[in-house]
mmCIF file of C-alpha atoms in Angstrom:
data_model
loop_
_atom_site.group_PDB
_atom_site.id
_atom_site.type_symbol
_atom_site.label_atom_id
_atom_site.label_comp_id
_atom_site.label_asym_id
_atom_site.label_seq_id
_atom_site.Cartn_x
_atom_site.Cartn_y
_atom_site.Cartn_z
ATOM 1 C CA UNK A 203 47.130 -59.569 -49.790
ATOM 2 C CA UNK A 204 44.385 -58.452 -48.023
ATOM 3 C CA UNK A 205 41.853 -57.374 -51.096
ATOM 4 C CA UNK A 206 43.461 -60.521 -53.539
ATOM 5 C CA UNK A 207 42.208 -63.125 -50.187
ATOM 6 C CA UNK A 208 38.936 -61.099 -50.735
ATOM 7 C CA UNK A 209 38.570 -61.841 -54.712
ATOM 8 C CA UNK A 210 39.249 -65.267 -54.100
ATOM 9 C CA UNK A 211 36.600 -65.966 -51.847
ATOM 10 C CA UNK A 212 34.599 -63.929 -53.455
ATOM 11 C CA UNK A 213 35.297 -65.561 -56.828
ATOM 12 C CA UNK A 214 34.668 -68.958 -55.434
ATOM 13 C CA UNK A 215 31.520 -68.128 -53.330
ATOM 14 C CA UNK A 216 30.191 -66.508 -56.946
ATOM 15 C CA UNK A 217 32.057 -70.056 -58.553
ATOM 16 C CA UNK A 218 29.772 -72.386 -56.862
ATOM 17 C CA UNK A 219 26.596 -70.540 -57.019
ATOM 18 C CA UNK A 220 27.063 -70.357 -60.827
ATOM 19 C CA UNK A 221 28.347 -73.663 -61.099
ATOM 20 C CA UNK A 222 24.815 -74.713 -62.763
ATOM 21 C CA UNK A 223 23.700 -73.507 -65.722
ATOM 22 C CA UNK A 224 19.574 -72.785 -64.357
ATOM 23 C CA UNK A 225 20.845 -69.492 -63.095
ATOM 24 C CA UNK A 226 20.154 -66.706 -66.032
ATOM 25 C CA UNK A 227 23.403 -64.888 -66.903
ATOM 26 C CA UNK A 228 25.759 -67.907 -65.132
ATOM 27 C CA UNK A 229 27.977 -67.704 -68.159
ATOM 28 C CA UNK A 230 28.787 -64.325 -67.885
ATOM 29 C CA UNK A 231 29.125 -64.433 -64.487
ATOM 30 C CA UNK A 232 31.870 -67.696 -64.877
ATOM 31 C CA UNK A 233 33.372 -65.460 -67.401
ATOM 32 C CA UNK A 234 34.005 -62.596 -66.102
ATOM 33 C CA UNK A 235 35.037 -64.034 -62.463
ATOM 34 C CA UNK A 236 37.619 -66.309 -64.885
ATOM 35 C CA UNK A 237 38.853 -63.066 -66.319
ATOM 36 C CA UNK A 238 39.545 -61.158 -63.196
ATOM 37 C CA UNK A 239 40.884 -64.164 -61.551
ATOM 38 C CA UNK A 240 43.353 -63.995 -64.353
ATOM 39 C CA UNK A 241 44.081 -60.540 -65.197
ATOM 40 C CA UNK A 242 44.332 -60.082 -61.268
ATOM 41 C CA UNK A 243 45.963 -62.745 -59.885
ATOM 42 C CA UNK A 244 47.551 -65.001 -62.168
ATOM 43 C CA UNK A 245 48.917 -62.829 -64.668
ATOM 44 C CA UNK A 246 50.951 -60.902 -62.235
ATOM 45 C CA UNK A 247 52.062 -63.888 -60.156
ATOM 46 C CA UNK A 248 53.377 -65.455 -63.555
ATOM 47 C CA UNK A 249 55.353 -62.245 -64.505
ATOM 48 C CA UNK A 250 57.196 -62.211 -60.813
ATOM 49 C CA UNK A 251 57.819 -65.967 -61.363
ATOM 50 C CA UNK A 252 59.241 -64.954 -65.013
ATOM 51 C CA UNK A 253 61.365 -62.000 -63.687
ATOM 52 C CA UNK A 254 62.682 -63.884 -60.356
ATOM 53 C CA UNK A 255 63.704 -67.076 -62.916
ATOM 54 C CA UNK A 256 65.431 -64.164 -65.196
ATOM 55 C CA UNK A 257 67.138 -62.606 -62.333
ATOM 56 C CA UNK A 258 68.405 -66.154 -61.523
ATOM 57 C CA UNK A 259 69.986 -66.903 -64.975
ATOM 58 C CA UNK A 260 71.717 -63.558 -64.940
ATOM 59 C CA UNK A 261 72.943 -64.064 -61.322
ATOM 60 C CA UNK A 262 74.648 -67.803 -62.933
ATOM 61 C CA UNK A 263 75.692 -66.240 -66.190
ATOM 62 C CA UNK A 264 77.831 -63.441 -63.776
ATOM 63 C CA UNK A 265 78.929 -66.418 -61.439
ATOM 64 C CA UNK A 266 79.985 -68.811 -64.466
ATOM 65 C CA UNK A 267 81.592 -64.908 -66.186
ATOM 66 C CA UNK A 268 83.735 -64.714 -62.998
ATOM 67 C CA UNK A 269 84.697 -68.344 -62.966
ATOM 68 C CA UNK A 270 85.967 -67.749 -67.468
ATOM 69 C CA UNK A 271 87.958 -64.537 -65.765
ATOM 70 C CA UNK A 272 89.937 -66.329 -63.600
ATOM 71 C CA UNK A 273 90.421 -69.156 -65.765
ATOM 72 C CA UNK A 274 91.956 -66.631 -68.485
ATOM 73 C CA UNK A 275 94.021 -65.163 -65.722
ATOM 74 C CA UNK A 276 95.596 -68.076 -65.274
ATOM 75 C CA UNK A 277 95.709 -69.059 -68.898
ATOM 76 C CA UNK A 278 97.196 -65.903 -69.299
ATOM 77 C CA UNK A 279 99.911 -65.957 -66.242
ATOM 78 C CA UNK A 280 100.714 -69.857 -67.298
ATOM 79 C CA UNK A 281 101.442 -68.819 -71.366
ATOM 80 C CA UNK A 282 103.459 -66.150 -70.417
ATOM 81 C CA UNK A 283 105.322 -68.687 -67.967
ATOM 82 C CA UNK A 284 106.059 -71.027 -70.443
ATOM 83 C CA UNK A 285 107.083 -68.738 -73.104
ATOM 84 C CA UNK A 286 109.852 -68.033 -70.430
ATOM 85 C CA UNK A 287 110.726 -71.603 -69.440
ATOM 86 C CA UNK A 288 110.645 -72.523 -73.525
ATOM 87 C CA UNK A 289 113.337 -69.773 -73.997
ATOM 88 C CA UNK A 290 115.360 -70.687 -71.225
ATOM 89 C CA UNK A 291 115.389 -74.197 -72.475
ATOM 90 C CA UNK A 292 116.684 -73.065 -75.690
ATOM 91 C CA UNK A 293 119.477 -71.100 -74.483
ATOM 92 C CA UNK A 294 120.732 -74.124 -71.669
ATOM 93 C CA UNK A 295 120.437 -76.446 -75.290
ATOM 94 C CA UNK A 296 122.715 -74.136 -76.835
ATOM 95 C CA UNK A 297 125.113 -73.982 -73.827
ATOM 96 C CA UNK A 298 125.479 -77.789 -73.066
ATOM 97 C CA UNK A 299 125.124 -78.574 -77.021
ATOM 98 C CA UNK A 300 121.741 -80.945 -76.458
ATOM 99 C CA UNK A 301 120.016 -81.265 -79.455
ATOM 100 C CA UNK A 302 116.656 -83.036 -78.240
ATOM 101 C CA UNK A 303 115.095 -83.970 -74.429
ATOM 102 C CA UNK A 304 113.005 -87.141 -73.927
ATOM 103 C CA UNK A 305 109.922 -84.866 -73.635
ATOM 104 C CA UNK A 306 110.435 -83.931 -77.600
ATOM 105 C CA UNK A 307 108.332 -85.195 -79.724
ATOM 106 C CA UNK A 308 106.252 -84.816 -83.126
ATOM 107 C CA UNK A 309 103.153 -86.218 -84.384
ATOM 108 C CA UNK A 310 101.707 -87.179 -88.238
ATOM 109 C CA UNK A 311 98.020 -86.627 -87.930
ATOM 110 C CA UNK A 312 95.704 -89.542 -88.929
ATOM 111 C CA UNK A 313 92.504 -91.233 -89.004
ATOM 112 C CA UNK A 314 90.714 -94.307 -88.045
ATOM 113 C CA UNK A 315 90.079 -96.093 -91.419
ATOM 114 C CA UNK A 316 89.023 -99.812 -89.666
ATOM 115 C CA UNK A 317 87.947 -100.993 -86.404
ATOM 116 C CA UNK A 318 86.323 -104.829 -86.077
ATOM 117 C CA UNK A 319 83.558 -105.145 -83.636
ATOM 118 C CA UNK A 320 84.905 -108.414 -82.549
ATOM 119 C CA UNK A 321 88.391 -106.264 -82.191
ATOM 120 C CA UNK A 322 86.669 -103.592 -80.886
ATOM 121 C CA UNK A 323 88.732 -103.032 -77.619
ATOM 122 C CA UNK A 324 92.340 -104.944 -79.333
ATOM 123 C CA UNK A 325 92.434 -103.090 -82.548
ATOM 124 C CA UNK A 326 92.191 -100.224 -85.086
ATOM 125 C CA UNK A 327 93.634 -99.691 -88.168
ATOM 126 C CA UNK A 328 94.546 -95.984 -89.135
ATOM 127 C CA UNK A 329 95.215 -94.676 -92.651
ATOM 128 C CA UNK A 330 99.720 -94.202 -92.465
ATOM 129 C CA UNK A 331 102.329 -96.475 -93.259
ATOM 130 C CA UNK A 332 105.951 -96.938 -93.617
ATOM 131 C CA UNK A 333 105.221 -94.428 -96.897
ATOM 132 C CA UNK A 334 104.865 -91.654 -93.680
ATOM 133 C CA UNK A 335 107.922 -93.051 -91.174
ATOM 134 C CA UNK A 336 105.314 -94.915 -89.099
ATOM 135 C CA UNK A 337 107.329 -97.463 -87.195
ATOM 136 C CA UNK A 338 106.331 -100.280 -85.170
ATOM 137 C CA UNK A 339 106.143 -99.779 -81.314
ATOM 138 C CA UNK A 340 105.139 -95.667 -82.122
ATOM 139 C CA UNK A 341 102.716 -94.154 -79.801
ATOM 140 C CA UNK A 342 99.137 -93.477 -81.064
ATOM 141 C CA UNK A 343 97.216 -90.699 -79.232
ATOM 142 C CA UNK A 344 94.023 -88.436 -79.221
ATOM 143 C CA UNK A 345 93.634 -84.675 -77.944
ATOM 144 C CA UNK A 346 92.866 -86.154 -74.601
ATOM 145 C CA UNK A 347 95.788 -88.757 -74.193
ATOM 146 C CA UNK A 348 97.424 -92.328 -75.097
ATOM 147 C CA UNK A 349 95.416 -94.817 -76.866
ATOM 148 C CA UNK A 350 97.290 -97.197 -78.004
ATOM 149 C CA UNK A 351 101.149 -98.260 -79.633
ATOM 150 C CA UNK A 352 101.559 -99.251 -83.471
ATOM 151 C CA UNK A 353 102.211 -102.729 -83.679
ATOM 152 C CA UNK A 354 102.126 -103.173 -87.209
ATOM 153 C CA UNK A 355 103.420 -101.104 -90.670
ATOM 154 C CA UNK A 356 102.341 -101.514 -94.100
ATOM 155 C CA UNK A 357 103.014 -98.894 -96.999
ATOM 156 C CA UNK A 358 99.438 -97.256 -96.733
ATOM 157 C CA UNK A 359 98.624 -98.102 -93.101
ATOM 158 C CA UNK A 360 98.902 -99.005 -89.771
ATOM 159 C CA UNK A 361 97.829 -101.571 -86.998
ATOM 160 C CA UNK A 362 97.382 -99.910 -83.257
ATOM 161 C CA UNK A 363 97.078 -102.441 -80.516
ATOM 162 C CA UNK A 364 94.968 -100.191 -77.923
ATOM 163 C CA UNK A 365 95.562 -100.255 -74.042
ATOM 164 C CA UNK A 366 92.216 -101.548 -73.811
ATOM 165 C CA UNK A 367 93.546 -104.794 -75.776
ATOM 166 C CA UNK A 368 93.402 -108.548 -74.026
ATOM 167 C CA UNK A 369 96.874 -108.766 -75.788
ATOM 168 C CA UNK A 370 99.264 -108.676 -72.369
ATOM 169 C CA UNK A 371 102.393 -108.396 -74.135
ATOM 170 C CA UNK A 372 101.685 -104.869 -74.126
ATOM 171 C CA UNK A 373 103.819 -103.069 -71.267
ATOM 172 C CA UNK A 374 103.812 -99.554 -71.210
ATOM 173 C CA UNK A 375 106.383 -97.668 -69.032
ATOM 174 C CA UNK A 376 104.469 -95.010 -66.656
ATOM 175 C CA UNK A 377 105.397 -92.809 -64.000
ATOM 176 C CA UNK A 378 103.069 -91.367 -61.523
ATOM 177 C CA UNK A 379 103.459 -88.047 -59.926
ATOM 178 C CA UNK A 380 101.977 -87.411 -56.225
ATOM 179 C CA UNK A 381 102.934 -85.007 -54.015
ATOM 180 C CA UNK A 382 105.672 -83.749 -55.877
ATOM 181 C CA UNK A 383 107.177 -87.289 -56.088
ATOM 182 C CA UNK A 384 107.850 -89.302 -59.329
ATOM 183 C CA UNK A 385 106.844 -93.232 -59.232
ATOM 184 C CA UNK A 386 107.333 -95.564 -61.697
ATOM 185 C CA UNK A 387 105.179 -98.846 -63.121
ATOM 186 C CA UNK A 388 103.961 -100.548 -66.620
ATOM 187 C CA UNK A 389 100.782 -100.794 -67.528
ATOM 188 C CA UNK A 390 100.197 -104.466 -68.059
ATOM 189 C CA UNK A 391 96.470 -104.759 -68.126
ATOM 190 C CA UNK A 392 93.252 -103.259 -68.846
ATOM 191 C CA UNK A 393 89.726 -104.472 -66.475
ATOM 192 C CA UNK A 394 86.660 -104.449 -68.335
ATOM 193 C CA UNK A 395 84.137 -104.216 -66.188
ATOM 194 C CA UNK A 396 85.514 -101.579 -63.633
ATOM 195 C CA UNK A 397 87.229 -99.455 -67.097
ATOM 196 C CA UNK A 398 90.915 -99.287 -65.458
ATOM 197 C CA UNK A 399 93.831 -99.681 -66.290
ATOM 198 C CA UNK A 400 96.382 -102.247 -64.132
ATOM 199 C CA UNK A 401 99.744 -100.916 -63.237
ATOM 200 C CA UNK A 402 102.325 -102.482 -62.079
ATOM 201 C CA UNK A 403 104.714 -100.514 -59.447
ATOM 202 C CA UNK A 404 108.241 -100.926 -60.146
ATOM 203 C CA UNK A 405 109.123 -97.567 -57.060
ATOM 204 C CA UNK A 406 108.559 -98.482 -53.846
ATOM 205 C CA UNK A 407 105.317 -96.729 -52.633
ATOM 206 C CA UNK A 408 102.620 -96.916 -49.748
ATOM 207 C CA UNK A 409 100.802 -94.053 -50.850
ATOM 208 C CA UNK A 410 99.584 -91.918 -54.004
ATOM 209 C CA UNK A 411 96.655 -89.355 -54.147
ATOM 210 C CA UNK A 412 93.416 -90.274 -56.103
ATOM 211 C CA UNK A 413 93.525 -88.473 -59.381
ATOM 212 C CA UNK A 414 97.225 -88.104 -59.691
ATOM 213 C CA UNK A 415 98.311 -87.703 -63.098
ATOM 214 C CA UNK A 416 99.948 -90.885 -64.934
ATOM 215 C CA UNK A 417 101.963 -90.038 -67.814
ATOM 216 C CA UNK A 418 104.558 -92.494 -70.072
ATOM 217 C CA UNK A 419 107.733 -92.107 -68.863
ATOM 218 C CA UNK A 420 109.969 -92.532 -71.291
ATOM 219 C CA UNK A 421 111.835 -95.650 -70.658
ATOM 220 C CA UNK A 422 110.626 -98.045 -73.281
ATOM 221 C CA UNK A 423 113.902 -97.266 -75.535
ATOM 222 C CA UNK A 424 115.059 -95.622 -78.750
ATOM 223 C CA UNK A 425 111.983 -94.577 -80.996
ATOM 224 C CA UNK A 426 109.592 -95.440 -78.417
ATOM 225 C CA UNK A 427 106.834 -93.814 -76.842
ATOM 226 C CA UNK A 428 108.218 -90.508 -75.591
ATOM 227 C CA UNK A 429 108.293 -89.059 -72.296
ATOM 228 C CA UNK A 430 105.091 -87.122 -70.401
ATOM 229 C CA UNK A 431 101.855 -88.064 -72.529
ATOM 230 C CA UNK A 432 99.002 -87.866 -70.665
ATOM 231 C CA UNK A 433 97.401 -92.115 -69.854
ATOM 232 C CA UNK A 434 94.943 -91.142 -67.201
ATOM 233 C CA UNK A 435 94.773 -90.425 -63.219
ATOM 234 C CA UNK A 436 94.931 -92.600 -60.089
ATOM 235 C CA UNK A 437 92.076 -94.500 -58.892
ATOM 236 C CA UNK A 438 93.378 -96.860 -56.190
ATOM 237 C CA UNK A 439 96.029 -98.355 -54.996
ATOM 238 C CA UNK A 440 96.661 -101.630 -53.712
ATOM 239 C CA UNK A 441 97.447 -102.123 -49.944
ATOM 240 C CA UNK A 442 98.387 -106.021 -50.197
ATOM 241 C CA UNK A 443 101.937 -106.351 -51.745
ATOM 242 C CA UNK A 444 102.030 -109.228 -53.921
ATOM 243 C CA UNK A 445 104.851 -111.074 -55.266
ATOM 244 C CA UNK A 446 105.184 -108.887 -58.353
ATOM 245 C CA UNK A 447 104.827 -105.556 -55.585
ATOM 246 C CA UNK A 448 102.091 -103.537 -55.425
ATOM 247 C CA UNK A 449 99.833 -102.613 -58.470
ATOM 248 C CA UNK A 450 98.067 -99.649 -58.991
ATOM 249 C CA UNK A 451 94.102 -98.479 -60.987
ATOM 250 C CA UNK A 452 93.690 -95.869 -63.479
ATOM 251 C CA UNK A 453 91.174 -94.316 -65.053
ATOM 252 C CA UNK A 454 91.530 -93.914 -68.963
ATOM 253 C CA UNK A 455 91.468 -90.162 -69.715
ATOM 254 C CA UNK A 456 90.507 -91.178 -73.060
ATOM 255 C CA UNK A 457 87.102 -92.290 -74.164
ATOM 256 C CA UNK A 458 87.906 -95.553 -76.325
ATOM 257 C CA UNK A 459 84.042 -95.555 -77.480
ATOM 258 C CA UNK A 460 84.805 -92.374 -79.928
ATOM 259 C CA UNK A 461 88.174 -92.700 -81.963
ATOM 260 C CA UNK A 462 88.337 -91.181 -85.138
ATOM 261 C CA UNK A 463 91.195 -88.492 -85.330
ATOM 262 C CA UNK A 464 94.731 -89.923 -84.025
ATOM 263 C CA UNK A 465 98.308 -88.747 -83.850
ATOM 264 C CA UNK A 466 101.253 -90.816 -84.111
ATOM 265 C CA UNK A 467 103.993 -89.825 -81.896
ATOM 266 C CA UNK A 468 107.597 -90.120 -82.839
ATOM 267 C CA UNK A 469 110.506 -89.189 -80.626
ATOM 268 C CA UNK A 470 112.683 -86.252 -82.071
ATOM 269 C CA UNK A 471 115.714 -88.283 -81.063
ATOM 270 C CA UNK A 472 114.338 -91.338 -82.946
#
């Protein structure tokens, strides 16, 4: 540190005294006091800088390696759990003669063919019909969750009326689970601006934990939307009962802005 201070001062005392060009041999000076100023000092501090921002990434890219091990672990340690609870299943099916469970379900994959821009949050039109079982009232989904319940047939294709929709005849039945607790609502409504869902409690409740998960529950009837898809997670809740009880927010887990390969869902027992 010592002998670099010196260069510098040096290099700046012989800087200024060059800095006009009336001194014979200025240029070479202001040359060769740029090159050592450089080759000395700036080349080495930019290498350091290089190999303390390398050592950085690698120190991240173990951290984020760590983070993918455990995450397998647990992939790993859940599969192998529910290969056990899916045989189990099977053999109580067997014993008590059930054939299906409200949880079983299968899904005709689709695409969006239509979608208005003045229907942009009501309605999109996907490419099955009657010609593929679809029946009115079906659930229509995405990898991510529920967006929406077929309210419409032809041969070829298919109306969905999404929960986004102004329509409020839609009422889907929901349950909420919080601290190990089921609760049960309909979604009713959809708010613009804030991007929530409205439920409706139909279980008595005071309190539920943000980012619960809220799932269909089932209870819409015969050939209806099927029990424990995925509708989004607890925002709020309401403290003021109203006459109707308490209502409850939710955050979409879908994003309605990007919809262009669906499922329809229809009940194994339908």
């Amino acid at each position: 540190m010592f002998w670099i201070t010196i260069v510098l001062v040096a290099a700046s005392v012989i800087s200024l005294l060059t800095s006009t060009n009336n001194i014979p041999g200025s240029g070479i000076v202001r040359d060769t006091v740029a090159n050592v100023e450089y080759y000395v000092i700036k080349a080495p501090l930019n290498y350091v800088r290089g190999v303390l921002g390398e050592y950085n990434e690698l120190k991240e890219v173990y951290r984020e390696n760590k983070r993918l091990k455990r995450s397998l672990d647990n992939y790993a340690r859940e599969l192998a759990l529910n290969n056990v609870l899916a045989d189990e299943l099977q053999e109580m099916r067997s014993i008590t003669k059930i054939k299906s469970l409200p949880t079983d379900y299968k899904v005709k994959y689709t695409t969006v063919i239509k979608r208005d821009s003045e229907n942009w949050d009501n309605k999109v039109i996907i490419d099955i019909g009657s010609g593929s079982n679809v029946k009115k009232g079906m659930a229509v989904i995405t990898s991510k969750g529920m967006i929406g319940i077929v309210s419409s047939v032809n041969r070829v294709s298919s109306t969905v009326t999404l929960l986004t929709s102004e329509d409020r005849s839609v009422q889907l039945p929901v349950m909420i689970k919080s601290n190990g607790k089921y609760y049960y609502g309909l979604l009713n409504d959809y708010n613009v601006e804030s991007q929530t869902y409205k439920v409706q409690m139909l279980s008595t409740v005071n309190k539920l934990k943000v980012g619960s998960s809220v799932t269909t529950s089932g209870l819409g009837g015969k050939g209806k939307t099927p029990k424990g898809i995925l509708v989004g997670t607890v925002k709020g809740l309401s403290n003021n009962a109203s006459a109707t009880g308490k209502t409850v927010t939710v955050k979409p887990s879908v994003d309605f802005d990007d919809l262009s390969y669906v499922a329809v869902v229809q009940r194994s027992n339908a």
